[in-house]
Amino acid sequence: MTARGLHIGALSLLAAFGIARGAIAQEDELTPLQDTYAIVGATIHTLSDGVIENGTVLIRGGRIIEVGPRLDVPSDAAVIDATGKHVYPGMIDAFSRLGLTEIGAVAATNDQNELGNFTPHLNAHTAIHPASEHIPVARANGITHTLAAPGSGGGFRGGGGAGSIDGQATLIHLDGWTVEEMQIEPSAAMVVNWPTIRTGGGRFGGFGGGGGASSFTEAKKVYDESVAELDDWLMAARHYRQAVDAGSTRIDRDLQLEHLSRVLDGGLPVIIVANQKRSIEGAIEFADRHGLRMVLAGGRDAREVKETLAEREIPVILGPVQTLPDQQDDPYDEPNTLAGDLYSAGVQIAFATFNSSNSRLLPYEAANTVSFGLPREAALEAVTLNPARILGVGDRLGSIEVGKVGNLIVTDGDPLEIQTEIEHVFIKGVPVDLDNKHRRLWEKYRARPQKAKPVTVSDATP
């Protein structure tokens, strides 16, 4: 979250551009105020209890109330005939910037970063812009909820040598007029950007890229100092909590330490963004020292410590796999095989885009790993049930089960396949509008009039 003035400027600018979105489906057969829906005749991929052929999903009051074959449909239900179609849980982008950034080159529309390296008291919830054009684009491709995470500007590949405590990420539905309507967990996790050892070099040179220290010794010193600073913050948070619990009247309220103390002793999950092997090992040791419930994000070199991750039951949120290898000596398929290697080692994985405009590509990131060793069902779970479990909402989201929130998608095929069409999206048990800027532009230019062929001298009648 940038300075408050920038946030106000972003809202004003976006309003001036006339960015708007629909809140509910406009299909004639569906009533906007309808409370009960029945999706009938579909192949239902529950992700928790196998596949149900020719099944029915009943939704009432935003929740799934019944799933199975040959169910009686209530008389007050709006019926969606899904014969020959498929029903899947809505997908979750487990780490994104959705709602926090709009146009990368326009600073006033970017509100994912805050001034300073230690801002545990700040929450992405306060900066989310529900009218972002990126949200309906992602939603139209089956993304129904996301973890909107603050950042320090380092991006997915973990740029920047210094560590930072970036603030609290919020879990939201991708539908709602206000952030209060969208929220699932306003404070779902604390985000920490782990320091890296950086020396000079190009994309494939040095220890993680250019712009670093002149020698390894100097870079290691900066790294150690940064880790020590993170330790100091956690120790200060522990002492602050102890003083408050003891009823001390000699300390002033400190919002930074108050919020940071929530992560201690396995409280609020801590998502640590780290990529280098040394950084991942350092982050694990840090989490052990302070009793943190750690989730690794990024994890480029996670295969080198996969046994430790599995043993400690540390889940990994993987970044985009449709990318080049990061290091000069990496195999060409290194990004694609990582998920399968971690899965085989027993590490729980989820996929994320670490992005806003590319959040719509989430299913294809998962799909790219299937041909490199990750089972298809595991890839589906990594964009549905696994991220819900990792973020502590597996009892509410991620699969098609009685009692869970009705976040569902109706498709004409496998949602991981790029040619599959998403025909209906349900969020909180209600069908939502699939219109979006990409579709409007496609329709606009598809309907462009064809100009007559210009007459040339050779075509002219003598």
PDB file of C-alpha atoms in Angstrom, residues 146-339:
ATOM      1  CA  THR A 146      -7.536 -15.076  -4.459  1.00  0.00           C
ATOM      2  CA  LEU A 147      -5.033 -14.097  -1.815  1.00  0.00           C
ATOM      3  CA  ALA A 148      -4.286 -10.438  -2.541  1.00  0.00           C
ATOM      4  CA  ALA A 149      -0.817  -9.919  -1.120  1.00  0.00           C
ATOM      5  CA  PRO A 150       1.206  -6.766  -0.452  1.00  0.00           C
ATOM      6  CA  GLY A 151       4.776  -6.622  -1.684  1.00  0.00           C
ATOM      7  CA  SER A 152       8.041  -4.772  -1.453  1.00  0.00           C
ATOM      8  CA  GLY A 153       8.492  -4.553  -5.204  1.00  0.00           C
ATOM      9  CA  GLY A 154      10.665  -7.633  -5.513  1.00  0.00           C
ATOM     10  CA  GLY A 155       8.242  -9.604  -7.677  1.00  0.00           C
ATOM     11  CA  PHE A 156       8.019 -13.386  -8.073  1.00  0.00           C
ATOM     12  CA  ARG A 157      11.721 -14.041  -8.645  1.00  0.00           C
ATOM     13  CA  GLY A 158      12.604 -12.445  -5.333  1.00  0.00           C
ATOM     14  CA  GLY A 159      14.411  -9.250  -6.258  1.00  0.00           C
ATOM     15  CA  GLY A 160      16.073  -7.019  -3.705  1.00  0.00           C
ATOM     16  CA  GLY A 161      18.800  -7.996  -1.239  1.00  0.00           C
ATOM     17  CA  ALA A 162      17.184  -6.653   1.947  1.00  0.00           C
ATOM     18  CA  GLY A 163      14.465  -8.514   3.799  1.00  0.00           C
ATOM     19  CA  SER A 164      11.115  -6.953   4.608  1.00  0.00           C
ATOM     20  CA  ILE A 165       7.870  -7.538   6.459  1.00  0.00           C
ATOM     21  CA  ASP A 166       5.396  -6.402   3.847  1.00  0.00           C
ATOM     22  CA  GLY A 167       2.123  -6.619   5.750  1.00  0.00           C
ATOM     23  CA  GLN A 168      -0.995  -8.752   5.821  1.00  0.00           C
ATOM     24  CA  ALA A 169      -2.509 -10.451   2.792  1.00  0.00           C
ATOM     25  CA  THR A 170      -6.279 -10.694   2.455  1.00  0.00           C
ATOM     26  CA  LEU A 171      -8.339 -13.541   1.016  1.00  0.00           C
ATOM     27  CA  ILE A 172     -11.193 -12.337  -1.185  1.00  0.00           C
ATOM     28  CA  HIS A 173     -13.944 -13.522  -3.481  1.00  0.00           C
ATOM     29  CA  LEU A 174     -13.659 -12.065  -6.976  1.00  0.00           C
ATOM     30  CA  ASP A 175     -17.103 -10.514  -6.873  1.00  0.00           C
ATOM     31  CA  GLY A 176     -18.598  -7.693  -4.866  1.00  0.00           C
ATOM     32  CA  TRP A 177     -19.303  -3.984  -4.999  1.00  0.00           C
ATOM     33  CA  THR A 178     -17.162  -3.319  -1.927  1.00  0.00           C
ATOM     34  CA  VAL A 179     -14.208  -5.063  -0.346  1.00  0.00           C
ATOM     35  CA  GLU A 180     -16.436  -5.907   2.618  1.00  0.00           C
ATOM     36  CA  GLU A 181     -18.663  -7.911   0.263  1.00  0.00           C
ATOM     37  CA  MET A 182     -15.601  -9.606  -1.259  1.00  0.00           C
ATOM     38  CA  GLN A 183     -13.695 -10.525   1.883  1.00  0.00           C
ATOM     39  CA  ILE A 184     -13.252 -14.076   3.125  1.00  0.00           C
ATOM     40  CA  GLU A 185     -10.393 -13.476   5.571  1.00  0.00           C
ATOM     41  CA  PRO A 186      -9.312  -9.815   5.855  1.00  0.00           C
ATOM     42  CA  SER A 187      -6.065 -10.937   7.503  1.00  0.00           C
ATOM     43  CA  ALA A 188      -5.179 -14.340   6.079  1.00  0.00           C
ATOM     44  CA  ALA A 189      -1.371 -14.303   6.348  1.00  0.00           C
ATOM     45  CA  MET A 190       1.648 -12.119   7.074  1.00  0.00           C
ATOM     46  CA  VAL A 191       3.984 -11.677   4.106  1.00  0.00           C
ATOM     47  CA  VAL A 192       7.756 -11.643   4.634  1.00  0.00           C
ATOM     48  CA  ASN A 193      10.211 -11.087   1.795  1.00  0.00           C
ATOM     49  CA  TRP A 194      13.368 -12.998   2.716  1.00  0.00           C
ATOM     50  CA  PRO A 195      16.759 -11.327   2.083  1.00  0.00           C
ATOM     51  CA  THR A 196      19.006 -12.619  -0.676  1.00  0.00           C
ATOM     52  CA  ILE A 197      22.748 -12.689  -1.221  1.00  0.00           C
ATOM     53  CA  ARG A 198      23.377 -10.500  -4.229  1.00  0.00           C
ATOM     54  CA  THR A 199      26.628  -9.721  -5.978  1.00  0.00           C
ATOM     55  CA  GLY A 200      27.237  -8.053  -9.338  1.00  0.00           C
ATOM     56  CA  GLY A 201      26.384  -9.814 -12.571  1.00  0.00           C
ATOM     57  CA  GLY A 202      23.830 -10.078 -15.346  1.00  0.00           C
ATOM     58  CA  ARG A 203      20.670 -12.175 -15.568  1.00  0.00           C
ATOM     59  CA  PHE A 204      22.635 -15.425 -15.279  1.00  0.00           C
ATOM     60  CA  GLY A 205      25.608 -14.028 -13.363  1.00  0.00           C
ATOM     61  CA  GLY A 206      26.567 -13.717  -9.728  1.00  0.00           C
ATOM     62  CA  PHE A 207      24.331 -14.852  -6.896  1.00  0.00           C
ATOM     63  CA  GLY A 208      20.889 -13.961  -8.117  1.00  0.00           C
ATOM     64  CA  GLY A 209      21.321 -11.072 -10.520  1.00  0.00           C
ATOM     65  CA  GLY A 210      22.950  -7.698 -10.901  1.00  0.00           C
ATOM     66  CA  GLY A 211      22.872  -4.654  -8.687  1.00  0.00           C
ATOM     67  CA  GLY A 212      24.353  -6.339  -5.610  1.00  0.00           C
ATOM     68  CA  ALA A 213      27.530  -6.043  -3.552  1.00  0.00           C
ATOM     69  CA  SER A 214      30.989  -6.127  -5.123  1.00  0.00           C
ATOM     70  CA  SER A 215      32.056  -9.348  -3.370  1.00  0.00           C
ATOM     71  CA  PHE A 216      30.484 -12.399  -1.771  1.00  0.00           C
ATOM     72  CA  THR A 217      31.926 -11.470   1.626  1.00  0.00           C
ATOM     73  CA  GLU A 218      30.260  -8.065   1.494  1.00  0.00           C
ATOM     74  CA  ALA A 219      26.978  -9.533   0.220  1.00  0.00           C
ATOM     75  CA  LYS A 220      26.977 -12.190   2.974  1.00  0.00           C
ATOM     76  CA  LYS A 221      27.514  -9.492   5.589  1.00  0.00           C
ATOM     77  CA  VAL A 222      24.510  -7.525   4.285  1.00  0.00           C
ATOM     78  CA  TYR A 223      22.443 -10.713   4.253  1.00  0.00           C
ATOM     79  CA  ASP A 224      23.337 -11.607   7.854  1.00  0.00           C
ATOM     80  CA  GLU A 225      22.525  -8.085   9.016  1.00  0.00           C
ATOM     81  CA  SER A 226      19.145  -8.247   7.302  1.00  0.00           C
ATOM     82  CA  VAL A 227      18.303 -11.602   8.917  1.00  0.00           C
ATOM     83  CA  ALA A 228      19.366 -10.212  12.298  1.00  0.00           C
ATOM     84  CA  GLU A 229      17.023  -7.274  11.778  1.00  0.00           C
ATOM     85  CA  LEU A 230      14.121  -9.637  11.095  1.00  0.00           C
ATOM     86  CA  ASP A 231      15.028 -11.532  14.277  1.00  0.00           C
ATOM     87  CA  ASP A 232      15.019  -8.267  16.224  1.00  0.00           C
ATOM     88  CA  TRP A 233      11.508  -7.467  15.007  1.00  0.00           C
ATOM     89  CA  LEU A 234      10.171 -10.863  16.088  1.00  0.00           C
ATOM     90  CA  MET A 235      11.865 -10.661  19.481  1.00  0.00           C
ATOM     91  CA  ALA A 236      10.468  -7.169  19.995  1.00  0.00           C
ATOM     92  CA  ALA A 237       6.992  -8.447  19.096  1.00  0.00           C
ATOM     93  CA  ARG A 238       7.320 -11.274  21.631  1.00  0.00           C
ATOM     94  CA  HIS A 239       8.450  -8.912  24.411  1.00  0.00           C
ATOM     95  CA  TYR A 240       5.664  -6.492  23.538  1.00  0.00           C
ATOM     96  CA  ARG A 241       3.043  -9.256  23.746  1.00  0.00           C
ATOM     97  CA  GLN A 242       4.434 -10.456  27.070  1.00  0.00           C
ATOM     98  CA  ALA A 243       4.223  -6.934  28.474  1.00  0.00           C
ATOM     99  CA  VAL A 244       0.652  -6.471  27.256  1.00  0.00           C
ATOM    100  CA  ASP A 245      -0.418  -9.873  28.611  1.00  0.00           C
ATOM    101  CA  ALA A 246       1.127  -8.953  31.964  1.00  0.00           C
ATOM    102  CA  GLY A 247      -0.979  -5.799  32.071  1.00  0.00           C
ATOM    103  CA  SER A 248       1.955  -3.417  31.960  1.00  0.00           C
ATOM    104  CA  THR A 249       1.027   0.265  31.915  1.00  0.00           C
ATOM    105  CA  ARG A 250       4.562   1.404  31.133  1.00  0.00           C
ATOM    106  CA  ILE A 251       4.446   0.776  27.395  1.00  0.00           C
ATOM    107  CA  ASP A 252       2.685   2.715  24.699  1.00  0.00           C
ATOM    108  CA  ARG A 253       0.576   0.927  22.147  1.00  0.00           C
ATOM    109  CA  ASP A 254       2.652  -0.105  19.110  1.00  0.00           C
ATOM    110  CA  LEU A 255       0.535  -1.167  16.132  1.00  0.00           C
ATOM    111  CA  GLN A 256       3.491  -2.677  14.280  1.00  0.00           C
ATOM    112  CA  LEU A 257       4.445  -4.984  17.133  1.00  0.00           C
ATOM    113  CA  GLU A 258       0.818  -5.654  18.034  1.00  0.00           C
ATOM    114  CA  HIS A 259       0.044  -7.025  14.583  1.00  0.00           C
ATOM    115  CA  LEU A 260       3.390  -8.790  14.198  1.00  0.00           C
ATOM    116  CA  SER A 261       2.878 -10.632  17.507  1.00  0.00           C
ATOM    117  CA  ARG A 262      -0.103 -12.431  15.943  1.00  0.00           C
ATOM    118  CA  VAL A 263       2.281 -14.699  14.001  1.00  0.00           C
ATOM    119  CA  LEU A 264       4.052 -16.012  17.094  1.00  0.00           C
ATOM    120  CA  ASP A 265       3.590 -19.570  18.350  1.00  0.00           C
ATOM    121  CA  GLY A 266       1.852 -20.809  15.221  1.00  0.00           C
ATOM    122  CA  GLY A 267      -0.740 -18.055  15.052  1.00  0.00           C
ATOM    123  CA  LEU A 268      -1.314 -16.156  11.821  1.00  0.00           C
ATOM    124  CA  PRO A 269       0.433 -17.990   8.931  1.00  0.00           C
ATOM    125  CA  VAL A 270       3.627 -16.397   7.631  1.00  0.00           C
ATOM    126  CA  ILE A 271       4.204 -16.561   3.886  1.00  0.00           C
ATOM    127  CA  ILE A 272       7.944 -16.184   3.335  1.00  0.00           C
ATOM    128  CA  VAL A 273       8.952 -15.329  -0.225  1.00  0.00           C
ATOM    129  CA  ALA A 274      12.303 -17.003  -0.888  1.00  0.00           C
ATOM    130  CA  ASN A 275      13.924 -18.615  -3.917  1.00  0.00           C
ATOM    131  CA  GLN A 276      17.603 -19.400  -3.368  1.00  0.00           C
ATOM    132  CA  LYS A 277      18.507 -22.598  -1.511  1.00  0.00           C
ATOM    133  CA  ARG A 278      20.417 -20.632   1.120  1.00  0.00           C
ATOM    134  CA  SER A 279      17.455 -18.278   1.568  1.00  0.00           C
ATOM    135  CA  ILE A 280      14.951 -21.121   1.914  1.00  0.00           C
ATOM    136  CA  GLU A 281      17.118 -22.854   4.525  1.00  0.00           C
ATOM    137  CA  GLY A 282      17.542 -19.569   6.378  1.00  0.00           C
ATOM    138  CA  ALA A 283      13.787 -18.957   6.309  1.00  0.00           C
ATOM    139  CA  ILE A 284      13.090 -22.433   7.740  1.00  0.00           C
ATOM    140  CA  GLU A 285      15.567 -21.854  10.585  1.00  0.00           C
ATOM    141  CA  PHE A 286      13.981 -18.445  11.232  1.00  0.00           C
ATOM    142  CA  ALA A 287      10.485 -19.991  11.401  1.00  0.00           C
ATOM    143  CA  ASP A 288      11.744 -22.625  13.845  1.00  0.00           C
ATOM    144  CA  ARG A 289      13.379 -20.015  16.097  1.00  0.00           C
ATOM    145  CA  HIS A 290      10.185 -18.016  16.444  1.00  0.00           C
ATOM    146  CA  GLY A 291       7.569 -20.771  16.275  1.00  0.00           C
ATOM    147  CA  LEU A 292       6.063 -19.552  13.023  1.00  0.00           C
ATOM    148  CA  ARG A 293       3.534 -21.408  10.861  1.00  0.00           C
ATOM    149  CA  MET A 294       5.528 -21.026   7.658  1.00  0.00           C
ATOM    150  CA  VAL A 295       4.389 -21.187   4.049  1.00  0.00           C
ATOM    151  CA  LEU A 296       7.122 -20.916   1.411  1.00  0.00           C
ATOM    152  CA  ALA A 297       6.303 -18.782  -1.630  1.00  0.00           C
ATOM    153  CA  GLY A 298       8.322 -18.746  -4.830  1.00  0.00           C
ATOM    154  CA  GLY A 299      10.611 -21.640  -3.946  1.00  0.00           C
ATOM    155  CA  ARG A 300      12.719 -21.718  -7.116  1.00  0.00           C
ATOM    156  CA  ASP A 301      15.341 -23.952  -5.450  1.00  0.00           C
ATOM    157  CA  ALA A 302      12.840 -25.821  -3.257  1.00  0.00           C
ATOM    158  CA  ARG A 303      13.696 -29.195  -4.808  1.00  0.00           C
ATOM    159  CA  GLU A 304      17.119 -28.967  -3.140  1.00  0.00           C
ATOM    160  CA  VAL A 305      15.465 -28.947   0.300  1.00  0.00           C
ATOM    161  CA  LYS A 306      12.324 -30.949  -0.544  1.00  0.00           C
ATOM    162  CA  GLU A 307      12.943 -33.580   2.145  1.00  0.00           C
ATOM    163  CA  THR A 308      13.144 -30.894   4.809  1.00  0.00           C
ATOM    164  CA  LEU A 309       9.995 -29.201   3.526  1.00  0.00           C
ATOM    165  CA  ALA A 310       8.119 -32.498   3.567  1.00  0.00           C
ATOM    166  CA  GLU A 311       9.388 -33.428   7.023  1.00  0.00           C
ATOM    167  CA  ARG A 312       8.444 -30.038   8.497  1.00  0.00           C
ATOM    168  CA  GLU A 313       5.113 -30.044   6.588  1.00  0.00           C
ATOM    169  CA  ILE A 314       5.890 -26.663   5.051  1.00  0.00           C
ATOM    170  CA  PRO A 315       3.660 -26.082   2.008  1.00  0.00           C
ATOM    171  CA  VAL A 316       4.963 -24.280  -1.069  1.00  0.00           C
ATOM    172  CA  ILE A 317       3.135 -21.713  -3.197  1.00  0.00           C
ATOM    173  CA  LEU A 318       4.832 -21.978  -6.585  1.00  0.00           C
ATOM    174  CA  GLY A 319       5.135 -19.114  -9.013  1.00  0.00           C
ATOM    175  CA  PRO A 320       4.627 -19.152 -12.791  1.00  0.00           C
ATOM    176  CA  VAL A 321       6.165 -22.087 -14.645  1.00  0.00           C
ATOM    177  CA  GLN A 322       5.728 -20.611 -18.122  1.00  0.00           C
ATOM    178  CA  THR A 323       9.092 -18.910 -17.866  1.00  0.00           C
ATOM    179  CA  LEU A 324      12.766 -19.410 -18.607  1.00  0.00           C
ATOM    180  CA  PRO A 325      15.147 -21.066 -16.122  1.00  0.00           C
ATOM    181  CA  ASP A 326      16.580 -18.510 -13.750  1.00  0.00           C
ATOM    182  CA  GLN A 327      20.195 -19.643 -13.625  1.00  0.00           C
ATOM    183  CA  GLN A 328      22.684 -20.275 -16.419  1.00  0.00           C
ATOM    184  CA  ASP A 329      23.253 -23.938 -15.545  1.00  0.00           C
ATOM    185  CA  ASP A 330      19.618 -24.840 -14.895  1.00  0.00           C
ATOM    186  CA  PRO A 331      18.000 -27.473 -17.148  1.00  0.00           C
ATOM    187  CA  TYR A 332      15.681 -26.008 -19.766  1.00  0.00           C
ATOM    188  CA  ASP A 333      12.657 -27.615 -18.084  1.00  0.00           C
ATOM    189  CA  GLU A 334      13.575 -26.636 -14.511  1.00  0.00           C
ATOM    190  CA  PRO A 335      10.453 -24.483 -13.914  1.00  0.00           C
ATOM    191  CA  ASN A 336       8.166 -27.199 -15.314  1.00  0.00           C
ATOM    192  CA  THR A 337       9.499 -30.167 -13.325  1.00  0.00           C
ATOM    193  CA  LEU A 338       9.679 -28.483  -9.922  1.00  0.00           C
ATOM    194  CA  ALA A 339       6.033 -29.116  -8.992  1.00  0.00           C
TER     195      ALA A 339
END
